[in-house]
PDB file of C-alpha atoms in Angstrom:
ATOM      1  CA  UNK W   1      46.838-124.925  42.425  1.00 49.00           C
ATOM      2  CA  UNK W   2      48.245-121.724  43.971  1.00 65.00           C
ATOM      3  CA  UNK W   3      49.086-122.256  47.590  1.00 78.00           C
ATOM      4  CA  UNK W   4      46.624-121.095  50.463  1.00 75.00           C
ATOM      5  CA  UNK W   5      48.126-117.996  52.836  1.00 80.00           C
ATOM      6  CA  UNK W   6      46.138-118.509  55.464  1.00 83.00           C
ATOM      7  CA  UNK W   7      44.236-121.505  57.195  1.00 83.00           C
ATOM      8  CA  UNK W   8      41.099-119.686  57.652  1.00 83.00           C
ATOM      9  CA  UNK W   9      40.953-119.311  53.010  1.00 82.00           C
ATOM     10  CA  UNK W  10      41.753-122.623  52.998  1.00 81.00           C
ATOM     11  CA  UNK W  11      39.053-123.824  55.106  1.00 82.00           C
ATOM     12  CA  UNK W  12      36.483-121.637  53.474  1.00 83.00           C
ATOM     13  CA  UNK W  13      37.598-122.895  50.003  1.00 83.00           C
ATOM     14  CA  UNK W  14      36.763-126.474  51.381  1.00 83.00           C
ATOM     15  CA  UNK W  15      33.449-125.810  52.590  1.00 81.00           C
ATOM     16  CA  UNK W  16      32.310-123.953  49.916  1.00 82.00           C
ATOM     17  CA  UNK W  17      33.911-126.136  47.632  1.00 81.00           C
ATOM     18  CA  UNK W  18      32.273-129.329  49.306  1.00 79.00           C
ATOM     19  CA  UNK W  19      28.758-128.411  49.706  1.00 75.00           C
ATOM     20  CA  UNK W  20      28.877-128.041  45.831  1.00 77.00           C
ATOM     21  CA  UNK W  21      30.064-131.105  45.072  1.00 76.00           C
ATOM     22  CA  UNK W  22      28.054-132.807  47.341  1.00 69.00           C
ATOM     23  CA  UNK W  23      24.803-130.427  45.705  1.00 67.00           C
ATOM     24  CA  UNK W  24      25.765-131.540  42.137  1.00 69.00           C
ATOM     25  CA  UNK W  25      27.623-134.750  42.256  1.00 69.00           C
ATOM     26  CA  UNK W  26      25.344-137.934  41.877  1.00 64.00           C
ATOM     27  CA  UNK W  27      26.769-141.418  40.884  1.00 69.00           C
ATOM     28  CA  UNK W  28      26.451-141.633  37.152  1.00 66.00           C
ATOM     29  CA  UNK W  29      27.142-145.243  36.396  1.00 70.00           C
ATOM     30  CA  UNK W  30      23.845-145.907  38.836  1.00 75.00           C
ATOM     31  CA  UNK W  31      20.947-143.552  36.745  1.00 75.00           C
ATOM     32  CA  UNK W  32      20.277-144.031  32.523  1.00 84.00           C
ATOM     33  CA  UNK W  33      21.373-141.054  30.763  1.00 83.00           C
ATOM     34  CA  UNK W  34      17.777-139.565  30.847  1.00 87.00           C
ATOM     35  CA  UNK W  35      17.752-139.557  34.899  1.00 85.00           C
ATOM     36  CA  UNK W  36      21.423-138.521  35.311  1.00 80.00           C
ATOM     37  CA  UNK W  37      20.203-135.216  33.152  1.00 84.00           C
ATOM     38  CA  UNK W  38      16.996-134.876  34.489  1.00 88.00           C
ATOM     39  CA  UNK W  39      18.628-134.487  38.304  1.00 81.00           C
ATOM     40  CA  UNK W  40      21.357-132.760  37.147  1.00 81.00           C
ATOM     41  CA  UNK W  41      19.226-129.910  35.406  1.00 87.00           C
ATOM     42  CA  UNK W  42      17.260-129.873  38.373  1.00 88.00           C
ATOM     43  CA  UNK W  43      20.519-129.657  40.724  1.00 83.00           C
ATOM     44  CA  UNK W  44      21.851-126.561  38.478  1.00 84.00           C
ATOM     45  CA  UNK W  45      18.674-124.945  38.404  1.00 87.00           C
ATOM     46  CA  UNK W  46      18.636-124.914  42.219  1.00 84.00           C
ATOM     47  CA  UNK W  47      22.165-124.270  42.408  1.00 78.00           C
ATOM     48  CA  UNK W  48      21.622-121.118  39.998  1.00 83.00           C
ATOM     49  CA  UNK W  49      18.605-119.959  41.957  1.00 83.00           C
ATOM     50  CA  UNK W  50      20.517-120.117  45.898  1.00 76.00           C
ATOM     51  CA  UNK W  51      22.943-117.827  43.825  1.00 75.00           C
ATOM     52  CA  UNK W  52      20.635-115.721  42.341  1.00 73.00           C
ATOM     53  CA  UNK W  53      19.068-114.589  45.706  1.00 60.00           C
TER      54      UNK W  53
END
């Protein structure tokens, strides 16, 4: 990973870059396969539709 110039990219990176996780990550060894892609399809979709707008 290249090297951030400038505090400010850095901390947007990290904020950006955490809300997503935090949006689409979900403990997998804690759902059955059907639930894990059931709220993940739902995450994306919601993801894809904030990004949409």
């Amino acid at each position: 990973m290249q090297r951030f110039r400038r505090m400010r990219s850095l901390q947007k990176f990290v904020s950006v870059h955490a809300s997503v996780l935090n949006h689409l990550n979900s403990e997998r060894s804690f759902y059955s396969r059907a639930n894990f892609k059931k709220n993940r399809a739902a995450a994306l979709a919601e993801w894809r539709g904030l990004c949409a707008a």
